[in-house]
Structures are given as C-alpha cells and as structure tokens.
Tab-separated table of C-alpha atoms and ligand atoms in Angstrom:
chain	number	residue	atom	x	y	z
A	1	MET	CA	0.033	-0.041	0.345
A	2	THR	CA	1.053	3.195	-0.655
A	3	PRO	CA	1.520	5.445	2.126
A	4	PRO	CA	-1.245	8.518	2.315
A	5	SER	CA	0.550	11.893	0.984
A	6	VAL	CA	-0.393	15.643	2.324
A	7	ALA	CA	-2.534	16.225	-0.335
A	8	ASP	CA	-5.094	13.528	0.838
A	9	THR	CA	-8.044	15.301	1.313
A	10	VAL	CA	-11.074	13.982	2.820
A	11	ASP	CA	-14.608	15.553	4.598
A	12	VAL	CA	-14.661	13.702	7.662
A	13	ALA	CA	-11.341	11.185	9.084
A	14	VAL	CA	-12.125	9.087	11.954
A	15	VAL	CA	-9.563	7.361	14.176
A	16	GLY	CA	-9.755	4.235	15.804
A	17	GLY	CA	-11.385	1.321	14.241
A	18	GLY	CA	-12.916	-0.139	17.400
A	19	ILE	CA	-17.270	-0.639	17.424
A	20	VAL	CA	-18.189	3.388	18.316
A	21	GLY	CA	-15.265	4.477	15.796
A	22	LEU	CA	-17.021	1.820	13.081
A	23	ALA	CA	-20.464	3.159	14.075
A	24	ALA	CA	-20.112	7.119	13.406
A	25	ALA	CA	-18.352	6.041	10.602
A	26	ARG	CA	-21.759	4.710	9.413
A	27	ALA	CA	-23.440	6.845	11.104
A	28	LEU	CA	-21.379	10.002	8.920
A	29	LEU	CA	-22.308	8.452	5.909
A	30	ARG	CA	-25.566	7.523	6.145
A	31	ALA	CA	-26.035	10.914	7.210
A	32	ARG	CA	-24.459	12.553	4.177
A	33	PRO	CA	-23.814	9.389	1.206
A	34	GLY	CA	-20.706	10.626	-0.967
A	35	LEU	CA	-19.235	11.725	2.500
A	36	ARG	CA	-15.495	11.622	1.641
A	37	LEU	CA	-14.587	9.685	4.672
A	38	CYS	CA	-11.309	7.772	5.998
A	39	LEU	CA	-11.526	5.611	8.551
A	40	LEU	CA	-8.011	5.479	10.597
A	41	GLU	CA	-7.177	1.793	12.703
A	42	ARG	CA	-3.138	1.357	13.976
A	43	GLU	CA	-4.107	-2.953	14.272
A	44	GLN	CA	-4.034	-5.255	11.691
A	45	GLY	CA	-7.977	-5.303	11.895
A	46	TRP	CA	-10.691	-4.314	13.524
A	47	GLY	CA	-12.237	-4.161	17.162
A	48	ARG	CA	-8.888	-5.820	18.437
A	49	HIS	CA	-8.844	-3.888	21.709
A	50	GLN	CA	-12.213	-3.422	23.917
A	51	THR	CA	-14.364	-4.382	21.503
A	52	GLY	CA	-13.165	-7.769	20.819
A	53	HIS	CA	-12.452	-8.278	24.492
A	54	ASN	CA	-15.683	-7.668	26.177
A	55	SER	CA	-18.739	-9.638	27.816
A	56	GLY	CA	-20.194	-9.505	24.514
A	57	VAL	CA	-23.784	-8.591	26.572
A	58	ILE	CA	-26.156	-6.380	25.166
A	59	HIS	CA	-27.277	-3.987	28.153
A	60	SER	CA	-30.726	-3.180	28.671
A	61	GLY	CA	-30.253	0.476	30.643
A	62	LEU	CA	-30.693	-0.546	34.127
A	63	TYR	CA	-28.324	0.959	36.020
A	64	TYR	CA	-27.702	3.693	34.464
A	65	ALA	CA	-28.124	7.515	35.708
A	66	PRO	CA	-32.037	8.526	34.379
A	67	GLY	CA	-31.193	11.816	31.847
A	68	SER	CA	-27.955	10.486	31.526
A	69	LEU	CA	-26.442	9.660	27.985
A	70	LYS	CA	-25.733	5.723	29.224
A	71	ALA	CA	-29.427	5.579	29.978
A	72	ARG	CA	-30.631	7.173	26.289
A	73	LEU	CA	-28.100	5.842	24.132
A	74	THR	CA	-28.682	2.527	25.791
A	75	ARG	CA	-32.074	2.337	25.383
A	76	GLU	CA	-31.708	3.112	21.764
A	77	GLY	CA	-28.803	1.116	20.597
A	78	LEU	CA	-29.793	-2.400	22.146
A	79	ARG	CA	-33.214	-1.877	19.714
A	80	GLU	CA	-30.718	-1.306	17.163
A	81	MET	CA	-28.211	-3.836	17.925
A	82	TYR	CA	-30.759	-6.315	18.070
A	83	ALA	CA	-32.312	-5.338	14.585
A	84	PHE	CA	-29.050	-5.222	12.784
A	85	CYS	CA	-27.596	-8.777	13.985
A	86	ALA	CA	-31.004	-10.152	12.871
A	87	GLU	CA	-30.614	-8.357	9.675
A	88	GLN	CA	-26.894	-9.201	8.805
A	89	GLY	CA	-27.399	-12.922	10.480
A	90	LEU	CA	-25.611	-12.384	13.279
A	91	PRO	CA	-25.289	-14.271	16.529
A	92	ALA	CA	-27.478	-12.240	18.987
A	93	GLU	CA	-29.632	-14.074	21.495
A	94	ARG	CA	-32.322	-12.519	24.018
A	95	CYS	CA	-31.283	-14.468	26.994
A	96	GLY	CA	-32.713	-12.142	29.920
A	97	LYS	CA	-31.366	-11.147	32.940
A	98	VAL	CA	-31.116	-11.802	36.555
A	99	VAL	CA	-29.574	-9.965	39.380
A	100	VAL	CA	-29.841	-11.330	42.204
A	101	ALA	CA	-29.883	-10.425	45.684
A	102	SER	CA	-27.703	-12.788	47.783
A	103	ASP	CA	-29.395	-11.812	51.110
A	104	ALA	CA	-31.845	-10.139	52.686
A	105	SER	CA	-29.528	-7.123	53.583
A	106	GLU	CA	-29.285	-6.284	49.872
A	107	LEU	CA	-32.916	-6.083	49.457
A	108	PRO	CA	-33.208	-2.359	49.320
A	109	ARG	CA	-30.492	-1.951	47.311
A	110	LEU	CA	-32.469	-4.365	44.259
A	111	GLU	CA	-35.837	-2.181	45.541
A	112	ALA	CA	-33.641	0.907	44.351
A	113	LEU	CA	-32.756	-0.674	40.823
A	114	TYR	CA	-36.267	-2.156	40.334
A	115	GLU	CA	-37.106	1.817	40.445
A	116	ARG	CA	-34.486	2.620	38.499
A	117	GLY	CA	-34.670	0.374	35.895
A	118	ARG	CA	-38.745	1.453	35.362
A	119	ALA	CA	-37.648	5.341	35.582
A	120	ASN	CA	-35.112	3.928	32.731
A	121	GLY	CA	-38.102	2.469	30.373
A	122	VAL	CA	-36.258	-0.463	31.042
A	123	ARG	CA	-38.983	-3.591	31.442
A	124	VAL	CA	-37.958	-5.183	34.688
A	125	GLU	CA	-39.811	-8.089	37.304
A	126	ARG	CA	-39.207	-8.873	40.376
A	127	LEU	CA	-38.885	-12.864	41.400
A	128	THR	CA	-39.159	-14.342	44.560
A	129	ARG	CA	-36.976	-16.757	45.954
A	130	ALA	CA	-38.991	-19.638	44.596
A	131	GLN	CA	-39.319	-17.683	41.165
A	132	LEU	CA	-35.307	-16.982	40.464
A	133	ARG	CA	-35.082	-21.115	41.454
A	134	ALA	CA	-37.879	-22.327	39.117
A	135	ARG	CA	-35.381	-19.760	36.706
A	136	GLU	CA	-32.225	-20.636	37.830
A	137	PRO	CA	-32.110	-23.933	39.918
A	138	HIS	CA	-28.800	-23.668	40.805
A	139	ILE	CA	-28.273	-20.114	41.874
A	140	ALA	CA	-28.561	-18.832	45.105
A	141	GLY	CA	-30.417	-16.083	46.354
A	142	ALA	CA	-33.332	-14.207	48.483
A	143	ALA	CA	-34.918	-12.409	45.458
A	144	ALA	CA	-33.914	-11.255	42.110
A	145	LEU	CA	-35.103	-9.055	38.783
A	146	LEU	CA	-35.379	-10.614	35.528
A	147	VAL	CA	-34.603	-8.280	32.824
A	148	PRO	CA	-35.807	-10.488	29.499
A	149	GLU	CA	-34.699	-7.598	26.879
A	150	THR	CA	-30.718	-8.188	27.637
A	151	GLY	CA	-28.957	-10.702	25.708
A	152	ILE	CA	-25.408	-11.504	24.217
A	153	THR	CA	-24.162	-10.882	20.429
A	154	ASP	CA	-20.579	-10.951	19.192
A	155	TYR	CA	-18.845	-7.057	18.803
A	156	GLY	CA	-15.802	-8.639	17.173
A	157	ALA	CA	-17.893	-9.827	14.535
A	158	VAL	CA	-20.607	-6.805	14.349
A	159	ALA	CA	-17.165	-4.733	13.876
A	160	GLU	CA	-16.114	-6.347	11.151
A	161	ARG	CA	-19.644	-6.278	9.638
A	162	ILE	CA	-19.941	-2.711	9.591
A	163	ALA	CA	-16.471	-2.636	8.203
A	164	ALA	CA	-17.532	-4.759	5.502
A	165	LEU	CA	-20.254	-2.678	4.976
A	166	LEU	CA	-18.691	0.667	5.322
A	167	ALA	CA	-15.734	-0.816	2.358
A	168	GLU	CA	-19.328	-1.581	0.511
A	169	ASP	CA	-20.289	2.433	0.346
A	170	GLY	CA	-16.858	3.452	-0.367
A	171	ALA	CA	-15.202	4.516	2.993
A	172	ASP	CA	-11.304	4.799	2.258
A	173	LEU	CA	-10.098	1.886	5.496
A	174	ARG	CA	-6.874	1.919	6.521
A	175	LEU	CA	-5.976	-0.599	8.467
A	176	GLY	CA	-2.174	-0.281	10.528
A	177	THR	CA	-1.729	2.806	10.672
A	178	THR	CA	-1.210	5.343	13.665
A	179	VAL	CA	-2.340	8.551	13.949
A	180	GLN	CA	0.156	10.626	15.642
A	181	GLY	CA	-0.839	14.105	16.020
A	182	ILE	CA	-3.614	16.566	14.554
A	183	GLU	CA	-3.608	20.097	13.860
A	184	THR	CA	-6.163	23.059	13.389
A	185	HIS	CA	-5.362	25.063	10.729
A	186	GLY	CA	-8.976	27.524	10.073
A	187	GLU	CA	-10.968	25.432	8.050
A	188	ALA	CA	-9.367	21.591	8.358
A	189	ALA	CA	-7.191	19.745	10.406
A	190	LEU	CA	-3.533	17.927	9.459
A	191	VAL	CA	-4.143	14.462	10.634
A	192	ALA	CA	0.049	12.974	10.694
A	193	THR	CA	0.215	8.931	10.803
A	194	ASP	CA	3.143	6.956	10.847
A	195	ARG	CA	1.968	6.596	7.303
A	196	GLY	CA	1.879	10.398	5.797
A	197	THR	CA	-0.388	12.773	6.849
A	198	LEU	CA	-4.078	14.049	5.573
A	199	ARG	CA	-6.199	17.187	5.521
A	200	ALA	CA	-9.551	16.626	7.265
A	201	ARG	CA	-12.444	19.233	7.478
A	202	GLN	CA	-13.277	16.971	10.869
A	203	VAL	CA	-11.530	14.593	12.739
A	204	VAL	CA	-13.683	12.054	15.168
A	205	THR	CA	-11.284	10.284	17.691
A	206	ALA	CA	-12.910	7.030	18.844
A	207	ALA	CA	-9.422	5.593	20.994
A	208	GLY	CA	-10.520	3.788	23.185
A	209	LEU	CA	-7.729	3.010	26.077
A	210	HIS	CA	-5.213	6.185	24.253
A	211	SER	CA	-8.466	8.320	23.533
A	212	ASP	CA	-6.191	11.093	26.615
A	213	LEU	CA	-3.599	10.801	24.532
A	214	LEU	CA	-5.536	11.747	20.993
A	215	VAL	CA	-6.122	14.346	22.874
A	216	ARG	CA	-3.046	15.261	23.670
A	217	ALA	CA	-2.498	14.255	20.252
A	218	SER	CA	-4.562	17.310	19.283
A	219	GLY	CA	-2.809	19.934	21.313
A	220	ALA	CA	-5.411	20.022	23.786
A	221	ALA	CA	-6.015	18.631	27.825
A	222	PRO	CA	-7.925	15.599	28.579
A	223	LYS	CA	-11.401	16.071	30.416
A	224	ALA	CA	-10.179	13.454	32.271
A	225	ALA	CA	-7.698	10.536	31.859
A	226	ILE	CA	-7.669	6.858	30.639
A	227	VAL	CA	-7.170	4.058	33.389
A	228	PRO	CA	-6.464	0.893	32.749
A	229	PHE	CA	-8.471	-2.000	34.514
A	230	ARG	CA	-8.188	-5.423	33.527
A	231	GLY	CA	-11.073	-7.394	33.457
A	232	GLU	CA	-9.694	-11.230	33.635
A	233	TYR	CA	-12.510	-14.145	33.363
A	234	PHE	CA	-12.574	-17.872	33.641
A	235	HIS	CA	-14.573	-20.130	31.496
A	236	LEU	CA	-17.238	-22.760	32.535
A	237	ARG	CA	-15.871	-26.028	32.107
A	238	PRO	CA	-18.042	-27.113	28.802
A	239	GLU	CA	-19.607	-29.842	30.812
A	240	ARG	CA	-20.797	-27.338	33.652
A	241	THR	CA	-22.897	-24.561	31.586
A	242	ASP	CA	-25.712	-26.142	31.974
A	243	LEU	CA	-25.794	-24.660	35.558
A	244	VAL	CA	-26.487	-21.487	33.952
A	245	ARG	CA	-29.691	-20.473	31.988
A	246	HIS	CA	-29.967	-16.312	32.219
A	247	LEU	CA	-26.958	-14.203	32.461
A	248	VAL	CA	-26.519	-13.735	36.087
A	249	TYR	CA	-25.457	-10.728	38.195
A	250	PRO	CA	-24.966	-9.473	41.628
A	251	VAL	CA	-26.584	-6.001	42.785
A	252	PRO	CA	-23.983	-3.671	42.871
A	253	ASP	CA	-21.673	-3.312	45.698
A	254	PRO	CA	-21.731	0.594	45.830
A	255	ALA	CA	-18.137	0.029	47.898
A	256	PHE	CA	-17.000	-1.166	44.225
A	257	PRO	CA	-17.319	0.597	40.923
A	258	PHE	CA	-17.518	-1.549	38.502
A	259	LEU	CA	-20.828	-4.562	38.163
A	260	GLY	CA	-19.059	-7.258	40.492
A	261	VAL	CA	-18.115	-10.792	39.000
A	262	HIS	CA	-20.847	-12.133	36.973
A	263	LEU	CA	-22.280	-15.434	34.816
A	264	THR	CA	-22.371	-14.432	31.207
A	265	ARG	CA	-23.323	-16.795	28.379
A	266	SER	CA	-21.709	-16.464	25.142
A	267	VAL	CA	-23.085	-16.753	21.796
A	268	ASP	CA	-20.595	-19.888	20.875
A	269	GLY	CA	-22.803	-21.893	24.214
A	270	GLY	CA	-20.071	-20.926	26.833
A	271	VAL	CA	-20.437	-19.655	30.607
A	272	HIS	CA	-17.931	-16.864	31.504
A	273	ALA	CA	-17.367	-15.651	35.198
A	274	GLY	CA	-16.136	-12.151	35.775
A	275	PRO	CA	-15.052	-9.804	34.844
A	276	SER	CA	-12.834	-8.836	37.796
A	277	ALA	CA	-11.338	-5.560	38.257
A	278	VAL	CA	-7.600	-4.732	38.662
A	279	LEU	CA	-5.277	-1.724	38.063
A	280	ALA	CA	-3.136	-2.206	34.562
A	281	LEU	CA	0.543	-1.721	34.700
A	282	SER	CA	0.177	-1.352	30.774
A	283	ARG	CA	-3.201	0.287	27.883
A	284	HIS	CA	-2.845	-3.046	26.461
A	285	GLY	CA	-2.194	-5.078	29.405
A	286	TYR	CA	-3.928	-7.970	29.004
A	287	ARG	CA	-1.462	-9.716	30.690
A	288	ARG	CA	-0.453	-9.375	34.485
A	289	ARG	CA	2.738	-9.715	33.148
A	290	ASP	CA	2.268	-6.487	30.348
A	291	VAL	CA	3.912	-3.943	31.837
A	292	SER	CA	4.733	-0.199	29.936
A	293	ALA	CA	7.111	2.398	31.680
A	294	ARG	CA	5.218	4.661	29.949
A	295	THR	CA	1.710	3.655	31.582
A	296	LEU	CA	3.632	3.176	35.469
A	297	ARG	CA	5.166	7.136	34.681
A	298	GLU	CA	1.885	8.494	33.882
A	299	LEU	CA	-0.403	6.115	37.066
A	300	ALA	CA	2.390	7.333	39.198
A	301	ALA	CA	1.892	10.692	38.519
A	302	SER	CA	-1.525	10.571	38.434
A	303	ARG	CA	-3.274	12.612	41.341
A	304	GLY	CA	-6.842	11.167	40.623
A	305	LEU	CA	-5.397	7.710	41.038
A	306	ARG	CA	-4.129	8.574	44.092
A	307	LEU	CA	-7.598	10.050	45.349
A	308	LEU	CA	-9.365	7.233	43.634
A	309	ALA	CA	-6.963	4.263	45.676
A	310	ARG	CA	-7.815	6.232	49.053
A	311	ARG	CA	-11.461	5.859	48.417
A	312	TYR	CA	-11.481	2.306	46.942
A	313	TRP	CA	-8.477	0.680	48.774
A	314	ARG	CA	-9.826	-2.130	50.313
A	315	ALA	CA	-12.456	-3.316	47.725
A	316	GLY	CA	-8.961	-2.957	44.851
A	317	LEU	CA	-6.836	-5.026	47.319
A	318	ALA	CA	-9.907	-7.784	47.345
A	319	GLU	CA	-9.807	-7.378	43.445
A	320	MET	CA	-5.786	-8.069	43.514
A	321	ALA	CA	-5.495	-10.718	45.537
A	322	ARG	CA	-8.847	-12.329	43.284
A	323	SER	CA	-6.664	-12.032	40.320
A	324	ALA	CA	-3.966	-13.118	42.058
A	325	ALA	CA	-5.223	-16.579	44.022
A	326	LYS	CA	-8.198	-19.049	42.237
A	327	PRO	CA	-9.406	-19.810	45.358
A	328	LEU	CA	-10.869	-16.083	46.439
A	329	PHE	CA	-12.601	-15.845	42.555
A	330	VAL	CA	-14.287	-19.209	42.637
A	331	ARG	CA	-15.190	-18.151	46.365
A	332	GLY	CA	-16.562	-14.904	44.624
A	333	VAL	CA	-18.754	-17.213	42.292
A	334	ARG	CA	-19.766	-19.366	44.674
A	335	ARG	CA	-21.826	-16.625	46.198
A	336	LEU	CA	-24.013	-16.908	43.156
A	337	LEU	CA	-23.702	-20.502	42.310
A	338	PRO	CA	-22.789	-22.436	44.880
A	339	GLU	CA	-22.533	-25.825	43.277
A	340	VAL	CA	-19.275	-24.547	41.476
A	341	ARG	CA	-15.823	-25.884	42.456
A	342	GLY	CA	-12.586	-24.721	41.740
A	343	ARG	CA	-11.564	-27.620	38.499
A	344	ASP	CA	-14.879	-26.557	37.067
A	345	LEU	CA	-13.410	-22.911	36.123
A	346	VAL	CA	-10.418	-22.139	33.668
A	347	ARG	CA	-8.617	-19.591	32.903
A	348	ALA	CA	-9.984	-17.280	30.426
A	349	GLU	CA	-8.762	-14.302	27.986
A	350	ALA	CA	-9.073	-10.980	29.554
A	351	GLY	CA	-9.511	-7.616	28.757
A	352	VAL	CA	-8.543	-4.350	29.685
A	353	ARG	CA	-11.134	-1.442	29.914
A	354	ALA	CA	-10.355	2.331	29.202
A	355	GLN	CA	-12.088	4.121	32.042
A	356	ALA	CA	-11.539	8.059	32.533
A	357	LEU	CA	-10.504	9.268	35.897
A	358	THR	CA	-11.142	13.162	36.542
A	359	PRO	CA	-7.867	14.808	38.663
A	360	ASP	CA	-10.281	14.940	41.499
A	361	GLY	CA	-10.394	11.374	41.735
A	362	ALA	CA	-14.358	11.212	39.922
A	363	LEU	CA	-14.979	7.815	37.877
A	364	VAL	CA	-16.280	9.195	35.338
A	365	ASP	CA	-19.630	7.325	34.483
A	366	ASP	CA	-21.897	8.886	31.710
A	367	PHE	CA	-19.852	9.164	28.130
A	368	LEU	CA	-17.993	11.906	27.164
A	369	PHE	CA	-17.186	14.184	24.694
A	370	GLN	CA	-14.908	16.624	24.272
A	371	ARG	CA	-14.301	19.208	21.368
A	372	GLU	CA	-11.230	20.468	20.564
A	373	GLY	CA	-11.096	22.708	17.128
A	374	ARG	CA	-12.075	20.438	13.600
A	375	CYS	CA	-12.060	17.793	16.246
A	376	LEU	CA	-14.758	15.873	18.067
A	377	HIS	CA	-12.903	13.509	20.922
A	378	VAL	CA	-14.540	10.645	22.491
A	379	VAL	CA	-13.150	10.588	25.894
A	380	ASN	CA	-15.145	8.412	27.655
A	381	ALA	CA	-16.900	5.137	25.860
A	382	PRO	CA	-16.424	2.870	28.585
A	383	SER	CA	-19.254	-0.297	29.098
A	384	PRO	CA	-21.989	-0.483	27.848
A	385	ALA	CA	-21.197	1.444	24.656
A	386	ALA	CA	-20.988	-1.425	22.621
A	387	THR	CA	-24.334	-1.993	23.409
A	388	ALA	CA	-25.073	2.046	22.328
A	389	SER	CA	-22.817	2.192	19.666
A	390	PHE	CA	-25.362	2.319	16.786
A	391	ALA	CA	-26.594	5.609	19.176
A	392	ILE	CA	-23.398	6.838	19.868
A	393	GLY	CA	-22.522	6.837	16.352
A	394	ARG	CA	-25.422	8.888	15.447
A	395	ALA	CA	-24.477	11.692	18.262
A	396	ILE	CA	-21.138	12.033	16.871
A	397	ALA	CA	-22.357	11.999	13.133
A	398	GLU	CA	-24.914	14.970	14.113
A	399	ARG	CA	-22.047	17.007	15.637
A	400	ALA	CA	-19.271	16.825	12.982
A	401	LEU	CA	-21.874	17.447	10.614
A	402	SER	CA	-22.889	20.363	12.197
A	403	GLU	CA	-19.680	21.859	11.582
A	404	ILE	CA	-19.474	21.391	7.831
A	405	ALA	CA	-21.643	22.318	5.930
V	1	FAD	C1	-13.558	-6.571	30.231
V	1	FAD	C2	-14.320	-6.037	29.413
V	1	FAD	C3	-16.345	-6.041	29.329
V	1	FAD	C4	-17.009	-5.483	28.698
V	1	FAD	N1	-18.475	-6.080	28.491
V	1	FAD	C5	-19.634	-5.449	28.010
V	1	FAD	C6	-20.216	-6.080	27.699
V	1	FAD	O1	-20.602	-7.158	27.720
V	1	FAD	N2	-21.514	-4.730	26.971
V	1	FAD	C7	-21.299	-3.680	26.598
V	1	FAD	O2	-21.823	-2.840	25.644
V	1	FAD	N3	-19.806	-3.344	26.688
V	1	FAD	C8	-19.589	-3.891	27.346
V	1	FAD	N4	-17.749	-3.137	27.519
V	1	FAD	C9	-17.361	-2.287	26.878
V	1	FAD	C10	-17.006	-2.307	25.216
V	1	FAD	O3	-16.364	-2.973	25.343
V	1	FAD	C11	-16.520	-0.411	25.021
V	1	FAD	O4	-17.548	0.388	25.631
V	1	FAD	C12	-16.189	-0.903	23.606
V	1	FAD	O5	-15.861	-1.647	22.718
V	1	FAD	C13	-15.377	-0.086	23.442
V	1	FAD	O6	-15.327	0.531	21.787
V	1	FAD	P1	-14.571	1.584	21.272
V	1	FAD	O7	-14.519	1.517	20.230
V	1	FAD	O8	-14.810	2.864	21.902
V	1	FAD	O9	-12.968	1.211	22.284
V	1	FAD	P2	-11.642	0.319	21.243
V	1	FAD	O10	-12.988	-0.916	21.003
V	1	FAD	O11	-11.125	0.246	22.472
V	1	FAD	O12	-11.942	0.516	20.078
V	1	FAD	C14	-10.554	1.479	20.011
V	1	FAD	C15	-9.438	1.587	18.851
V	1	FAD	O13	-8.549	2.371	18.805
V	1	FAD	C16	-7.252	2.451	17.917
V	1	FAD	N5	-6.556	3.650	18.432
V	1	FAD	C17	-6.341	3.612	19.554
V	1	FAD	N6	-5.056	4.787	18.959
V	1	FAD	C18	-4.865	4.651	17.983
V	1	FAD	C19	-4.223	5.701	17.114
V	1	FAD	N7	-2.983	6.289	17.650
V	1	FAD	N8	-5.004	5.767	15.963
V	1	FAD	C20	-5.315	4.666	15.248
V	1	FAD	N9	-6.111	3.871	15.851
V	1	FAD	C21	-5.924	4.272	16.967
V	1	FAD	C22	-7.512	1.097	18.938
V	1	FAD	O14	-6.228	0.096	17.734
V	1	FAD	C23	-8.641	0.383	18.916
V	1	FAD	O15	-8.861	-0.356	17.663
V	1	FAD	C24	-16.776	-4.226	27.972
V	1	FAD	C25	-15.421	-3.526	28.031
V	1	FAD	C26	-14.606	-4.571	28.865
V	1	FAD	C27	-12.889	-3.992	28.682
C-alpha cells in the first residue's frame, strides 16, 4: 500500500476502528452519502481491543442515572443492535438477565435498582426466591430482578461486519495506520500518521484506551485521563454450562465502582465468570506481566488515581487478591453459584477497560465527548458503549456534520 501524501483530503477522518469509531463512520455515511470519509486504525484488524475483549452483553439500560447519555443511548442502541444482528444474520440471543440479592441486606438496593430500571423505561420484573429457583435452579439468592430483553452477541463480529459495509459504501479504510498528531489550520485539520499526513474538515477520535492521548495529540488537555483496568475471566467447563440459564449478576456493591463478578453466557454456548477489575500496568495489559514504563509513569504521577485509591483501597485490594489467587475468585463466584468448584473454572482471555478518571479522583460514569478545534474526541466510552454504539455513532455524526456545511 502506498503511504498517503499530504495532498489527501477528506471530509471526515475517524480515528479508531473499534465499534464506536466504526459505528460513527457508518452513521456519518448514512446521514450524508457520498461523504469522503477515511477511517484510521493502528492495528491490522478491526475491534482488536475493548470491542473484541468483552462480555458480549447487550445491556438494557438498567443501572444508569435517568437522563444521562448512557441511559438514553443504551435504550436506543439495544434496539438497533438486535435489529442489525437480525438483518445481517449475526448471532444475537435475548437470553435475559437476573440480578440476584444474596440475602435480606441487599433487598433495599435491589428495590432501588428496580425503580431505576423503570425510570429508564426498562421492562423489569421482581422474582421471589421460589421464582428465581424455578428459572435458575442452581443460583442462590433471596430475591431477584428479571430483565428479559438483555441479551448477548459477538461485538468483534459486529465490528467486522460494519467495516465490510463501510467498504461497500466507499469509505477509505486504513488498517495499520497510527495517528500521531492532529493540528487545526483554519477550516481543516492535518492528521499526521506513521504513513503520511491527510487533511480533514472534521476529525472524530474514538481511540478507547488511548482516547486521552489523542486529545493531547490535538494539542489540548483531556477532560479526563484513561486508567486501564484489566477484567479477568474464567470460563465454565463445557460439561458444567447447564448450571446457568440466563446472565446472572449480583446487586451492585456501592463500595465498588464496577458491576462485580457475574456469570454471562456467550453466543458460542460458553459461560464466563468475571470480569474482575484490576489496575493494569499497561494500556494493553491483557496479562499480569504486561508492564509499560510509560503507563507506570502516568499512573505514578496521577493525583486522580491516588484519590481514587484512597476511596476504594479495600475493594481494590480484594480484587487484586482475587486476581492472584484463584480460590478467592472461586469463592466470589460461589456466592451466586454454590455448586461451582475450582476445577470447573478455567482461566480465559482477559480484556482491558478504558476508564476515564478526573483529576479529582472521580470515575467518569457517563459517555464523555470533548470538542477541540476541528476535532470531536470521544473521551469516555466504557460499558455499555458496545451496546450503545449505533446510537453513540449517530450522536457523533450529528455533532460532526453540524460543523461542515
Ligand atoms: C472486560 C470488558 C467487558 C465489557 N463488557 C461489555 C458488555 O458486555 N457490553 C457492552 O456493551 N460493553 C462492554 N464493555 C465495553 C465495550 O467493550 C466498550 O465500551 C467498547 O468496545 C468501546 O469501543 P471503542 O471503539 O470506544 O474502543 P476500542 O474497541 O478499544 O477501540 C479503540 C480503537 O482505537 C484504536 N486506536 C487507538 N489509538 C489509535 C491511534 N493513535 N491511531 C489509530 N488508531 C488508534 C485502537 O487500536 C482500537 O482499535 C466491556 C469492556 C471490557 C474491557
């Protein structure tokens, strides 16, 4: 492939070939057919990071603050994700989810979740202990919520299919191309890559684990910094997968900023336990031994991380212990599934979450965009951004196209 020369000019350059960048490119071309669009991805394939390393859950919008972008875009995105998979013949299954209160102390939080789900327009049903047992004979709990429309898909396959459709629609797709700098010059931006420079009237960045670095590359200070959290999984041995029928979640623990270890089914018939949430020492820290000197320096210098650690040190240490010692992880799973034994669980591939953190130590909960010159940056697109990707893509397209006549 010949490297692009500086003379290459496009209407919109999208940086990042994960599901958010791909969905944004699709929405841009659908809103304005014939748009000259270039998609730049540093890896040799689509969806190689968060998009290809997640639980595959099509979330319902149960947890999010009413009125937030997450609450709205997840509801829209869920419908579109099911429709896209059906239309494209991709695997998707509405297997439903149960959120389980282990004992009476968790019932008030379960009830609050019920109210929140209803406020977000999610169909949610209360289950007694007996009703839970009828649906999930092996799961232990005092009561539960049932969310029938939650389901599963394979987001890596969705990403591949969006890329194929973009190619048919005339997008200029460039794998193996790393964006290094973005400079706004009047009506356009110059996007410097390791394969040359191109000129774009608008630039959208959706760089996941590198989102803050792309804001810096455009000469601005990011509203939040990315902290990588590894999510480790175990899978249930195939002969034990019949222990779980739905997706099974604990009631979220207010002392812990993630959803807690849960059991998810995948479209290939497997069942996973996880993910945990352990600070990773590299933005691509898929294994415990992956350490990047640059990430270490960033983490050590982060005031936000120090403040976060002060608030969540107990939960953080417990997660690290669970990561290092399988019996502790198994004990966590047994709260939901008492029959499970260590030998039933086999370590599986991990994912790394891009979690945005403000300088005052707050985890950014909602999706977050930042406009700088000719650039629209997606700074924070954590879970459930895969579910919401088509809706996020449309929101990006509206904002980017409003800047070019
Ligand atoms: C463990 C885990 C479990 C999850 N479970 C779920 C779930 O069940 N359901 C759900 O909805 N969501 C889930 N999520 C969240 C979901 O995976 C992400 O929100 C979503 O994939 C984000 O997509 P993205 O395109 O923003 O990021 P990514 O998929 O990370 O893509 C960003 C892309 O940008 C590229 N890039 C970075 N820098 C550059 C550069 N300089 N030049 C060119 N390209 C660059 C990267 O190579 C990458 O391909 C989970 C995430 C994790 C990690």
